[in-house]
Short mmCIF file of C-alpha atoms and ligand atoms in Angstrom, two decimals:
data_model
loop_
_atom_site.label_atom_id
_atom_site.label_comp_id
_atom_site.label_asym_id
_atom_site.label_seq_id
_atom_site.Cartn_x
_atom_site.Cartn_y
_atom_site.Cartn_z
CA MET L 1 2.95 -31.67 1.25
CA ALA L 2 3.18 -27.79 0.51
CA ARG L 3 6.78 -26.39 0.51
CA LYS L 4 7.69 -24.27 3.34
CA LEU L 5 8.85 -20.84 2.68
CA LYS L 6 12.34 -19.74 3.72
CA ASN L 7 13.67 -16.35 4.98
CA TYR L 8 16.37 -14.67 3.05
CA ILE L 9 19.11 -13.24 5.37
CA GLY L 10 22.70 -12.04 4.68
CA GLY L 11 22.54 -13.10 1.03
CA GLU L 12 21.17 -16.56 1.37
CA TRP L 13 17.88 -18.52 1.82
CA VAL L 14 17.72 -19.89 5.35
CA ASP L 15 15.05 -21.97 7.25
CA SER L 16 12.91 -19.93 9.81
CA SER L 17 13.38 -20.83 13.37
CA ALA L 18 9.36 -21.10 13.43
CA THR L 19 7.61 -23.91 14.71
CA GLU L 20 4.21 -22.85 13.15
CA TYR L 21 3.45 -22.54 9.66
CA THR L 22 0.28 -21.57 7.94
CA PRO L 23 -0.94 -22.72 4.60
CA VAL L 24 -0.89 -19.98 1.73
CA VAL L 25 -4.18 -20.55 -0.13
CA ASN L 26 -5.16 -19.46 -3.81
CA PRO L 27 -8.68 -17.90 -2.86
CA ALA L 28 -10.10 -18.92 -6.14
CA THR L 29 -8.87 -22.46 -6.57
CA CYS L 30 -8.35 -23.32 -3.01
CA GLU L 31 -4.99 -24.73 -3.88
CA VAL L 32 -2.24 -24.73 -0.95
CA MET L 33 0.67 -22.78 -2.72
CA ALA L 34 3.10 -23.07 0.15
CA GLU L 35 3.18 -22.81 4.02
CA VAL L 36 4.42 -19.74 5.61
CA PRO L 37 6.68 -19.61 8.76
CA GLU L 38 5.65 -17.66 11.70
CA SER L 39 9.19 -16.31 12.24
CA THR L 40 10.40 -15.28 15.55
CA TYR L 41 12.41 -12.59 17.23
CA ALA L 42 15.37 -14.76 16.69
CA ASP L 43 14.87 -14.49 12.83
CA VAL L 44 14.50 -10.83 12.88
CA ASP L 45 17.60 -10.72 15.26
CA LYS L 46 19.51 -12.55 12.39
CA ALA L 47 18.15 -10.40 9.70
CA VAL L 48 19.08 -7.34 11.91
CA LYS L 49 22.50 -8.28 12.55
CA ALA L 50 23.18 -9.10 9.01
CA ALA L 51 21.66 -5.55 7.89
CA GLN L 52 23.80 -3.97 10.46
CA VAL L 53 27.01 -5.55 9.04
CA ALA L 54 26.07 -4.71 5.54
CA PHE L 55 25.33 -1.10 6.44
CA GLU L 56 29.08 -0.20 7.03
CA GLU L 57 30.18 -1.24 3.79
CA TRP L 58 26.92 -0.22 1.76
CA ARG L 59 26.77 3.36 2.96
CA GLN L 60 30.36 3.87 1.54
CA THR L 61 29.33 2.40 -1.83
CA PRO L 62 29.32 5.53 -4.20
CA ILE L 63 25.87 6.71 -4.78
CA LEU L 64 26.20 6.39 -8.44
CA SER L 65 26.99 2.80 -8.11
CA ARG L 66 23.67 2.50 -5.64
CA ALA L 67 21.88 4.30 -8.48
CA GLN L 68 23.16 1.89 -10.96
CA TYR L 69 21.78 -1.09 -8.87
CA MET L 70 18.30 0.40 -9.43
CA TYR L 71 18.44 0.51 -13.18
CA ARG L 72 19.56 -3.19 -13.09
CA LEU L 73 16.78 -3.95 -10.72
CA LYS L 74 14.45 -2.70 -13.18
CA THR L 75 15.51 -4.82 -15.84
CA LEU L 76 15.40 -7.93 -13.94
CA VAL L 77 11.99 -7.08 -12.61
CA GLU L 78 10.85 -6.55 -16.22
CA GLY L 79 12.36 -9.51 -17.07
CA ARG L 80 10.10 -11.53 -14.91
CA PHE L 81 7.10 -8.96 -15.19
CA GLU L 82 4.48 -11.74 -16.39
CA GLU L 83 5.41 -14.27 -13.36
CA LEU L 84 5.34 -11.51 -10.93
CA SER L 85 1.95 -10.63 -11.96
CA ARG L 86 0.67 -14.22 -12.05
CA ILE L 87 1.83 -14.74 -8.48
CA VAL L 88 -0.16 -11.72 -7.16
CA VAL L 89 -3.22 -13.09 -8.84
CA GLN L 90 -2.77 -16.76 -7.50
CA GLU L 91 -1.91 -15.58 -3.90
CA ASN L 92 -4.18 -12.26 -3.64
CA GLY L 93 -7.15 -13.05 -6.01
CA LYS L 94 -7.18 -9.95 -8.02
CA THR L 95 -7.26 -9.96 -11.74
CA MET L 96 -4.39 -10.41 -14.20
CA ASP L 97 -4.90 -6.71 -15.31
CA GLU L 98 -4.91 -5.28 -11.84
CA ALA L 99 -1.71 -7.54 -10.94
CA ARG L 100 0.08 -6.05 -14.01
CA GLY L 101 -0.88 -2.41 -12.95
CA GLU L 102 0.49 -3.40 -9.37
CA VAL L 103 3.75 -4.59 -10.66
CA ARG L 104 4.06 -1.63 -13.02
CA ARG L 105 3.74 0.84 -10.12
CA GLY L 106 6.40 -1.00 -8.25
CA ILE L 107 8.58 -0.54 -11.16
CA GLU L 108 8.03 3.20 -10.99
CA SER L 109 9.27 3.26 -7.52
CA ILE L 110 12.53 1.86 -8.71
CA ASP L 111 12.59 4.49 -11.33
CA PHE L 112 12.44 7.15 -8.33
CA ALA L 113 14.74 5.48 -6.40
CA ALA L 114 17.18 5.43 -9.34
CA SER L 115 17.27 9.45 -9.03
CA VAL L 116 18.70 9.41 -5.71
CA PRO L 117 21.97 11.27 -6.83
CA VAL L 118 19.73 14.25 -7.44
CA LEU L 119 17.49 13.70 -4.47
CA MET L 120 20.09 13.25 -1.82
CA ARG L 121 22.14 16.27 -2.92
CA ASN L 122 21.87 19.11 -0.40
CA ASP L 123 22.41 22.85 0.05
CA GLY L 124 25.14 25.32 1.57
CA LEU L 125 25.91 28.90 2.16
CA GLU L 126 29.47 30.45 1.56
CA ASP L 127 30.32 33.37 4.44
CA ILE L 128 27.56 32.63 6.81
CA SER L 129 30.00 34.58 8.95
CA SER L 130 33.16 35.92 7.60
CA GLY L 131 35.28 33.19 6.49
CA ILE L 132 32.70 30.62 7.59
CA ASP L 133 30.74 28.38 5.38
CA GLU L 134 27.60 26.20 6.36
CA THR L 135 26.52 23.21 4.60
CA THR L 136 24.21 20.21 5.01
CA LEU L 137 25.11 16.59 4.22
CA ARG L 138 22.47 13.98 3.95
CA GLN L 139 23.49 10.65 5.26
CA PRO L 140 21.67 7.07 5.32
CA VAL L 141 20.62 6.27 9.06
CA GLY L 142 21.10 2.43 9.29
CA VAL L 143 18.56 -0.54 9.15
CA PHE L 144 15.05 0.15 8.10
CA ALA L 145 12.14 -2.13 7.58
CA ALA L 146 8.79 -2.72 6.38
CA ILE L 147 5.60 -4.57 7.60
CA THR L 148 3.24 -4.72 4.46
CA PRO L 149 -0.43 -5.88 3.76
CA PHE L 150 -1.79 -8.30 1.58
CA ASN L 151 -3.54 -6.37 -0.90
CA PHE L 152 -0.69 -5.18 -2.94
CA PRO L 153 2.10 -7.67 -1.99
CA ASN L 154 4.33 -6.74 -4.81
CA MET L 155 3.82 -2.68 -4.95
CA VAL L 156 3.85 -1.75 -1.32
CA PRO L 157 7.27 -2.95 -0.34
CA MET L 158 8.62 -1.42 -3.35
CA TRP L 159 7.14 2.01 -2.12
CA PHE L 160 10.09 1.71 0.48
CA MET L 161 12.85 -0.54 -0.11
CA PRO L 162 14.35 0.91 -3.21
CA THR L 163 14.62 4.25 -2.13
CA ALA L 164 15.73 3.15 1.35
CA ILE L 165 18.73 1.28 -0.18
CA ALA L 166 19.51 3.74 -2.88
CA CYS L 167 19.92 6.13 -0.19
CA GLY L 168 22.59 3.89 1.34
CA ASN L 169 20.50 2.09 4.29
CA THR L 170 20.03 -1.52 4.52
CA TYR L 171 16.69 -3.36 4.64
CA ILE L 172 14.25 -5.97 6.18
CA ILE L 173 10.89 -6.80 4.74
CA LYS L 174 8.18 -8.41 6.61
CA PRO L 175 5.30 -9.33 4.15
CA SER L 176 1.81 -10.18 4.92
CA PRO L 177 1.69 -13.85 5.92
CA GLN L 178 -1.58 -14.21 3.54
CA THR L 179 0.55 -12.98 0.24
CA PRO L 180 4.23 -14.11 1.09
CA ILE L 181 5.13 -15.60 -2.46
CA SER L 182 5.37 -11.98 -4.23
CA MET L 183 8.22 -11.19 -2.14
CA GLU L 184 9.91 -14.67 -2.40
CA ILE L 185 10.10 -13.98 -6.26
CA LEU L 186 11.13 -10.42 -5.62
CA PHE L 187 14.20 -11.76 -3.46
CA GLU L 188 15.00 -14.12 -6.13
CA ILE L 189 15.59 -11.36 -8.34
CA LEU L 190 17.48 -9.25 -5.65
CA HIS L 191 19.79 -12.23 -5.22
CA GLU L 192 20.74 -12.25 -8.91
CA LEU L 193 21.21 -8.40 -8.56
CA ASP L 194 24.12 -9.57 -6.42
CA LEU L 195 24.04 -6.66 -3.93
CA PRO L 196 26.34 -7.10 -1.05
CA GLU L 197 25.29 -9.67 1.60
CA GLY L 198 22.80 -8.54 3.97
CA VAL L 199 21.83 -5.06 2.26
CA VAL L 200 18.22 -6.65 1.75
CA ASN L 201 16.45 -9.20 3.97
CA LEU L 202 13.33 -10.97 4.05
CA VAL L 203 11.74 -12.28 7.12
CA GLN L 204 8.21 -14.18 6.69
CA GLY L 205 6.01 -14.49 9.35
CA GLY L 206 3.07 -12.44 11.09
CA LYS L 207 2.39 -10.76 14.32
CA GLU L 208 5.63 -12.11 16.20
CA ALA L 209 7.70 -11.01 13.43
CA SER L 210 6.03 -7.62 13.33
CA MET L 211 6.53 -7.20 17.16
CA ALA L 212 10.23 -8.19 16.75
CA VAL L 213 10.58 -5.66 14.12
CA MET L 214 9.11 -2.86 16.19
CA GLU L 215 10.87 -3.55 19.34
CA HIS L 216 14.46 -4.60 17.84
CA PRO L 217 16.94 -1.98 19.13
CA GLY L 218 18.95 -2.40 15.84
CA ILE L 219 16.18 -1.05 13.58
CA ALA L 220 16.24 2.71 12.96
CA GLY L 221 12.77 2.99 11.38
CA VAL L 222 9.82 1.18 10.14
CA SER L 223 7.15 1.58 7.24
CA PHE L 224 4.01 0.12 8.02
CA VAL L 225 0.82 -0.18 5.77
CA GLY L 226 -2.25 -1.77 6.96
CA SER L 227 -5.29 -1.58 8.82
CA THR L 228 -6.06 1.05 11.10
CA PRO L 229 -6.03 -0.84 14.63
CA VAL L 230 -2.55 -2.35 13.64
CA ALA L 231 -1.27 1.01 12.32
CA LYS L 232 -1.76 2.56 15.90
CA ILE L 233 0.01 -0.14 17.47
CA VAL L 234 3.01 0.12 14.97
CA TYR L 235 3.06 3.82 15.59
CA GLU L 236 2.89 3.54 19.34
CA THR L 237 5.51 0.67 19.74
CA CYS L 238 7.89 1.93 17.41
CA THR L 239 7.73 5.61 18.76
CA ARG L 240 8.22 4.04 22.37
CA ASN L 241 11.16 2.20 21.11
CA GLY L 242 12.75 5.34 19.81
CA LYS L 243 12.34 4.54 15.93
CA ARG L 244 11.26 6.79 13.17
CA VAL L 245 8.05 5.43 11.98
CA GLN L 246 5.38 6.04 9.01
CA ALA L 247 2.24 3.89 9.49
CA GLN L 248 -0.32 4.16 6.88
CA GLY L 249 -3.70 2.79 7.88
CA GLY L 250 -7.20 1.94 6.56
CA ALA L 251 -9.59 3.92 4.74
CA LYS L 252 -13.06 4.70 3.80
CA ASN L 253 -12.97 7.00 0.67
CA TYR L 254 -15.96 9.19 -0.36
CA VAL L 255 -16.69 10.20 -3.88
CA VAL L 256 -19.00 13.08 -4.50
CA VAL L 257 -20.90 13.28 -7.69
CA MET L 258 -22.15 16.70 -8.53
CA PRO L 259 -25.22 17.06 -10.99
CA ASP L 260 -23.05 18.89 -13.45
CA ALA L 261 -20.68 16.00 -13.59
CA ASN L 262 -20.35 14.00 -16.85
CA MET L 263 -22.16 11.21 -15.87
CA GLU L 264 -21.06 8.54 -18.30
CA ALA L 265 -17.33 9.29 -17.43
CA SER L 266 -18.14 9.39 -13.83
CA VAL L 267 -19.76 6.08 -13.55
CA SER L 268 -16.96 4.42 -15.54
CA ASN L 269 -14.49 5.74 -13.37
CA ILE L 270 -16.29 5.13 -10.20
CA LEU L 271 -17.04 1.57 -11.29
CA GLY L 272 -13.00 1.09 -11.57
CA ALA L 273 -12.34 2.71 -8.25
CA ALA L 274 -15.29 0.69 -6.56
CA TYR L 275 -14.60 -2.65 -7.94
CA GLY L 276 -11.02 -2.82 -8.95
CA CYS L 277 -9.20 -5.43 -6.78
CA ALA L 278 -12.77 -6.51 -5.58
CA GLY L 279 -12.78 -3.26 -3.39
CA GLN L 280 -9.48 -4.34 -1.54
CA ARG L 281 -7.66 -1.04 -2.12
CA CYS L 282 -7.00 1.49 0.49
CA LEU L 283 -7.96 4.12 -2.31
CA ALA L 284 -11.28 2.21 -3.22
CA ALA L 285 -14.38 4.29 -3.98
CA ALA L 286 -16.37 3.06 -0.69
CA VAL L 287 -19.09 5.66 -0.37
CA VAL L 288 -20.53 7.47 -3.36
CA VAL L 289 -22.51 10.74 -2.51
CA GLY L 290 -24.79 11.80 -4.97
CA VAL L 291 -25.60 15.38 -4.81
CA GLY L 292 -29.40 16.63 -5.50
CA ASP L 293 -30.39 15.13 -8.87
CA ALA L 294 -27.22 13.18 -9.38
CA TYR L 295 -28.24 10.48 -6.72
CA ASP L 296 -30.88 8.73 -9.00
CA GLU L 297 -28.96 8.60 -11.97
CA ILE L 298 -25.69 7.50 -10.56
CA GLN L 299 -27.70 4.78 -8.53
CA ARG L 300 -29.50 3.66 -12.02
CA ARG L 301 -26.09 3.58 -13.92
CA LEU L 302 -23.94 2.08 -11.17
CA VAL L 303 -26.45 -0.92 -10.62
CA GLU L 304 -26.58 -1.50 -14.27
CA ARG L 305 -22.93 -1.51 -15.01
CA ALA L 306 -21.76 -3.24 -11.69
CA GLY L 307 -24.30 -5.89 -12.48
CA SER L 308 -22.75 -6.88 -15.73
CA LEU L 309 -19.09 -7.16 -14.34
CA ARG L 310 -17.65 -10.45 -15.33
CA VAL L 311 -16.50 -11.79 -11.92
CA GLY L 312 -14.09 -14.81 -12.28
CA TYR L 313 -10.75 -16.46 -11.60
CA GLY L 314 -8.04 -13.71 -11.94
CA LEU L 315 -5.88 -15.60 -14.25
CA GLU L 316 -8.82 -15.74 -16.91
CA GLU L 317 -8.12 -12.77 -19.12
CA THR L 318 -11.97 -12.38 -19.39
CA SER L 319 -12.52 -11.73 -15.66
CA GLN L 320 -13.05 -7.93 -14.71
CA MET L 321 -13.16 -8.71 -11.11
CA GLY L 322 -11.52 -11.70 -9.02
CA THR L 323 -12.13 -13.05 -5.43
CA VAL L 324 -11.67 -11.49 -2.26
CA VAL L 325 -8.52 -12.54 -0.21
CA SER L 326 -9.83 -15.31 1.94
CA GLY L 327 -12.78 -17.27 3.28
CA ALA L 328 -12.51 -14.97 6.28
CA ALA L 329 -12.58 -11.79 4.40
CA LYS L 330 -15.83 -13.02 2.36
CA GLU L 331 -17.49 -13.91 5.77
CA ARG L 332 -16.56 -10.45 7.14
CA ILE L 333 -17.77 -8.49 4.04
CA GLU L 334 -21.27 -10.47 3.86
CA THR L 335 -21.79 -9.89 7.64
CA MET L 336 -21.22 -5.95 7.19
CA ILE L 337 -23.53 -6.01 4.32
CA GLN L 338 -26.09 -7.68 6.29
CA ALA L 339 -25.42 -5.14 9.23
CA GLY L 340 -26.11 -2.24 6.77
CA LEU L 341 -29.36 -3.79 5.66
CA ASP L 342 -30.38 -4.59 9.43
CA GLU L 343 -29.59 -0.72 10.04
CA GLY L 344 -31.93 0.24 7.09
CA ALA L 345 -29.89 0.39 3.91
CA LYS L 346 -31.63 -0.85 0.91
CA LEU L 347 -30.16 -3.60 -1.18
CA SER L 348 -29.73 -2.52 -4.68
CA LEU L 349 -27.22 -5.23 -5.98
CA ASP L 350 -26.43 -8.23 -3.90
CA GLY L 351 -23.08 -10.08 -4.37
CA ARG L 352 -23.49 -12.44 -1.70
CA GLY L 353 -23.43 -15.98 -2.14
CA LEU L 354 -21.93 -15.73 -5.71
CA LYS L 355 -20.88 -19.01 -6.99
CA ILE L 356 -18.36 -19.30 -10.08
CA ASN L 357 -18.40 -22.16 -12.26
CA GLY L 358 -15.41 -24.31 -12.13
CA PHE L 359 -14.40 -22.44 -8.70
CA GLU L 360 -17.29 -23.16 -6.43
CA ASN L 361 -15.28 -22.96 -3.16
CA GLY L 362 -13.55 -19.62 -4.44
CA THR L 363 -14.06 -16.80 -2.12
CA PHE L 364 -15.97 -14.67 -4.40
CA VAL L 365 -18.16 -11.69 -3.44
CA GLY L 366 -20.21 -10.18 -6.31
CA PRO L 367 -20.35 -6.44 -6.78
CA THR L 368 -22.79 -5.02 -4.14
CA ILE L 369 -24.73 -1.64 -3.93
CA LEU L 370 -26.54 -0.45 -0.78
CA SER L 371 -28.67 2.56 -1.30
CA ASP L 372 -30.00 4.98 1.25
CA VAL L 373 -27.15 4.86 3.34
CA THR L 374 -27.16 7.50 6.19
CA PRO L 375 -23.66 8.79 7.88
CA GLU L 376 -24.13 7.04 11.07
CA MET L 377 -24.75 3.36 9.69
CA SER L 378 -21.83 1.05 9.86
CA VAL L 379 -21.65 0.78 6.10
CA ALA L 380 -20.73 4.46 5.89
CA THR L 381 -18.49 4.65 8.93
CA GLN L 382 -16.39 1.25 8.82
CA GLU L 383 -13.80 0.10 6.40
CA ILE L 384 -15.67 -2.96 4.58
CA PHE L 385 -12.61 -3.61 2.04
CA GLY L 386 -14.50 -5.59 -0.24
CA PRO L 387 -16.69 -4.86 -3.46
CA VAL L 388 -19.52 -2.92 -1.67
CA VAL L 389 -20.59 0.71 -2.61
CA SER L 390 -22.61 2.62 -0.15
CA LEU L 391 -24.75 5.22 -1.90
CA MET L 392 -25.76 8.37 0.03
CA ARG L 393 -27.83 11.37 -0.73
CA ALA L 394 -26.66 15.00 -0.01
CA ASP L 395 -28.82 18.15 -1.05
CA ASP L 396 -26.07 20.31 -2.08
CA PHE L 397 -22.11 20.62 -2.23
CA GLU L 398 -21.81 21.93 1.46
CA GLU L 399 -23.74 18.86 2.89
CA ALA L 400 -21.76 16.37 0.64
CA VAL L 401 -18.35 18.09 2.05
CA ASP L 402 -20.10 17.83 5.64
CA ILE L 403 -20.62 14.02 5.02
CA VAL L 404 -17.11 13.60 3.70
CA ASN L 405 -15.37 15.45 6.76
CA GLN L 406 -17.39 13.36 9.31
CA SER L 407 -15.46 10.32 8.46
CA LYS L 408 -12.54 9.21 11.00
CA PHE L 409 -10.74 8.19 8.00
CA GLY L 410 -8.79 10.76 5.66
CA ASN L 411 -6.93 8.77 2.95
CA ALA L 412 -8.65 9.71 -0.11
CA ALA L 413 -11.86 11.34 -1.58
CA SER L 414 -12.82 12.55 -5.04
CA ILE L 415 -15.27 14.87 -6.63
CA PHE L 416 -16.78 14.43 -9.96
CA THR L 417 -17.94 17.82 -11.31
CA SER L 418 -17.57 20.18 -14.36
CA SER L 419 -17.32 23.18 -12.14
CA GLY L 420 -13.91 24.80 -11.32
CA LYS L 421 -15.37 26.32 -8.24
CA ALA L 422 -16.90 23.23 -6.78
CA ALA L 423 -13.42 21.23 -7.42
CA ARG L 424 -11.48 24.07 -5.78
CA GLU L 425 -13.67 24.47 -2.72
CA PHE L 426 -13.43 20.54 -2.40
CA LYS L 427 -9.69 20.45 -2.64
CA TYR L 428 -9.67 23.21 0.03
CA GLN L 429 -12.36 22.12 2.42
CA VAL L 430 -11.86 18.15 2.39
CA LYS L 431 -9.83 16.72 5.08
CA ALA L 432 -8.26 13.89 3.22
CA GLY L 433 -4.63 13.14 1.97
CA ASN L 434 -5.29 12.30 -1.63
CA ILE L 435 -7.74 14.29 -3.49
CA GLY L 436 -9.18 13.26 -6.85
CA VAL L 437 -10.96 15.46 -9.27
CA ASN L 438 -12.74 13.55 -11.96
CA ILE L 439 -10.47 10.66 -10.67
CA GLY L 440 -11.84 7.74 -8.82
CA VAL L 441 -8.71 6.38 -7.45
CA ALA L 442 -6.62 9.16 -6.24
CA ALA L 443 -3.12 7.25 -6.29
CA PRO L 444 -0.16 9.52 -6.09
CA SER L 445 2.68 8.56 -8.52
CA ALA L 446 5.98 7.68 -7.02
CA SER L 447 7.66 11.13 -7.02
CA PHE L 448 4.66 12.49 -4.87
CA PRO L 449 3.91 11.64 -1.16
CA PHE L 450 1.09 9.12 -0.63
CA GLY L 451 -1.13 11.35 1.71
CA GLY L 452 -3.07 10.31 4.41
CA GLN L 453 -4.81 12.23 7.24
CA LYS L 454 -6.68 11.27 10.56
CA ASP L 455 -7.08 7.44 11.27
CA SER L 456 -5.55 6.86 7.71
CA PHE L 457 -2.05 8.01 8.80
CA PHE L 458 0.10 8.01 11.90
CA GLY L 459 3.57 9.79 11.57
CA ASP L 460 5.05 12.95 9.99
CA LEU L 461 6.49 11.96 6.93
CA HIS L 462 4.60 10.17 4.34
CA GLY L 463 5.63 7.26 2.03
CA GLN L 464 7.18 8.11 -1.43
CA GLY L 465 8.38 11.12 -2.89
CA PRO L 466 10.45 13.78 -1.30
CA ASP L 467 9.07 12.63 2.07
CA ALA L 468 10.72 9.32 1.60
CA ILE L 469 14.05 10.87 1.07
CA GLU L 470 13.44 12.82 4.33
CA PHE L 471 12.39 9.53 6.11
CA PHE L 472 15.38 7.47 4.79
CA THR L 473 18.35 10.18 5.64
CA ASP L 474 19.50 12.26 8.28
CA ARG L 475 20.69 15.86 7.83
CA LYS L 476 23.94 16.72 9.31
CA VAL L 477 24.98 20.38 9.41
CA ILE L 478 28.66 21.26 8.66
CA ILE L 479 30.02 24.78 9.82
CA GLU L 480 33.38 25.27 8.49
CA ARG L 481 36.23 27.97 9.16
CA TRP L 482 39.74 27.40 7.75
CA LEU L 483 42.42 29.67 9.10
P1 NAD F 1 -3.15 -5.58 8.42
O1 NAD F 1 -3.09 -4.63 9.26
O2 NAD F 1 -4.14 -7.08 9.07
O3 NAD F 1 -1.89 -6.50 8.29
C1 NAD F 1 -0.82 -5.63 7.76
C2 NAD F 1 0.43 -6.23 8.30
O4 NAD F 1 0.42 -6.17 9.72
C3 NAD F 1 0.69 -7.56 7.86
O5 NAD F 1 2.04 -7.62 7.66
C4 NAD F 1 0.45 -8.37 9.29
O6 NAD F 1 1.21 -9.62 9.44
C5 NAD F 1 0.72 -7.34 10.21
N1 NAD F 1 -0.16 -7.55 11.46
C6 NAD F 1 -1.30 -7.77 11.51
N2 NAD F 1 -1.83 -7.83 12.89
C7 NAD F 1 -0.72 -7.43 13.67
C8 NAD F 1 -0.69 -7.01 14.88
N3 NAD F 1 -1.66 -7.30 15.78
N4 NAD F 1 0.63 -6.57 15.41
C9 NAD F 1 1.60 -6.62 14.65
N5 NAD F 1 1.27 -6.82 13.32
C10 NAD F 1 0.32 -7.19 12.55
O7 NAD F 1 -3.63 -5.35 7.19
P2 NAD F 1 -4.15 -6.11 5.87
O8 NAD F 1 -5.45 -6.99 6.15
O9 NAD F 1 -3.00 -7.00 5.58
O10 NAD F 1 -4.61 -4.96 4.64
C11 NAD F 1 -5.65 -4.47 4.58
C12 NAD F 1 -5.68 -3.07 5.28
O11 NAD F 1 -4.69 -2.40 4.84
C13 NAD F 1 -6.65 -2.27 4.99
O12 NAD F 1 -7.15 -1.71 6.30
C14 NAD F 1 -6.27 -1.10 3.93
O13 NAD F 1 -7.01 0.00 3.96
C15 NAD F 1 -4.87 -1.06 4.33
N6 NAD F 1 -4.07 -0.33 3.51
C16 NAD F 1 -3.67 0.91 3.58
C17 NAD F 1 -2.97 1.57 2.56
C18 NAD F 1 -2.44 3.02 2.62
O14 NAD F 1 -1.52 3.42 1.89
N7 NAD F 1 -2.96 3.97 3.60
C19 NAD F 1 -2.47 0.71 1.43
C20 NAD F 1 -2.83 -0.59 1.47
C21 NAD F 1 -3.64 -1.39 2.33
#
């Protein structure tokens, strides 16, 4: 029987009060790796109480010492880098290279958090009135929590937790029940880091644990990353319960290729952006808009290159694309491909029904390209979250921008061009939070906020960068006169 995952609360591993457990399945081999508990309100409550007690001591820990914990955390994570990457592959299905990239990005967030002594510093004015000085102090707020998705099981929690605790808050992570083991290893590392008990807590589970996080009065703020329908629920529930919230939702990212683009370089870039992590990236290139003559060329080159990608088990270093996360995801993606065809799209490359030798039951979907897609088709408007590119035509730049801006999502958009003017207009006009210019995956580094607009983001302060410091602190204004 598979082992049952535990929660980590108050500095120790504890059994969940769950009565239900769900198998965690390696999507390539179908091996059951563990069973994840459906933790309850009682488990979240226990974690909140531990985090509340820890907060009083932790906020008084000198900020330089809190920063030192980040340096040690980085060293410990580096020490288990390959193991952390392997587990991402095994529970998520992506390739080893992609998993290493993910873990590396997580480490960059630890680097960012280590600079809190600079980032939390504030300002002041002498003699705002005669003999009166006014200053602001930045203070931690209390207990924060993250509810995170399956597609970056290591990196996404790292966007939030290191900065939150370095600012002096205490923390609870509720990972995706599809990929909970990455956080189990991270918490083994955090245990070794020897933070005061209760500073960091892990509650495994699904919807019930999420709801408890959103409703518990002891939690001051929630960072959510996941699909748009759930992001809306999280935003509404948290605001109703008086919490700070940042909810990063789903996406449908458009890539515009101008006729003056360097086609060879653009296609290489788009290939990675579309099929990296089997398209299960909130920054995946989902729709490619070929402007004028660019359409035919991009179609020809993409079909040729995508068709020769080596799909296989992520732990085999030769694999260039792994599985999608589950059988349910495979079924949803293949159904959406069929819906696109029924609505009139043409099939230029079909990844359905792919079988890989030795992994016959693995949930593989091969690279897929749908051509002649038009803006109203479901494959242009809905997030597929799989290795599927929808190709669309536009006569000119203005039409391409119109197409991009019709989308209800606004996570990312990219343009490939050699024209500075077109690039400038694209940056100016496009309604998306992360813009790429000759870059397929417009992923902000840890010191910049992770943008997102329209149905891709609900909240005010984004994840990462200076926004994160605002989110995890409160400013207090001090006005002083000494007689
Ligand atoms: P999901 O919305 O199904 O789940 C995300 C988290 O919410 C999980 O922890 C899950 O347990 C919890 N959850 C699910 N249903 C819930 C409900 N009804 N009530 C409360 N909690 C619930 O997302 P996913 O399938 O794990 O991840 C893929 C999605 O995440 C995609 O839509 C992708 O675009 C998005 N994503 C967005 C970003 C971003 O930065 N905008 C980054 C990564 C992924």
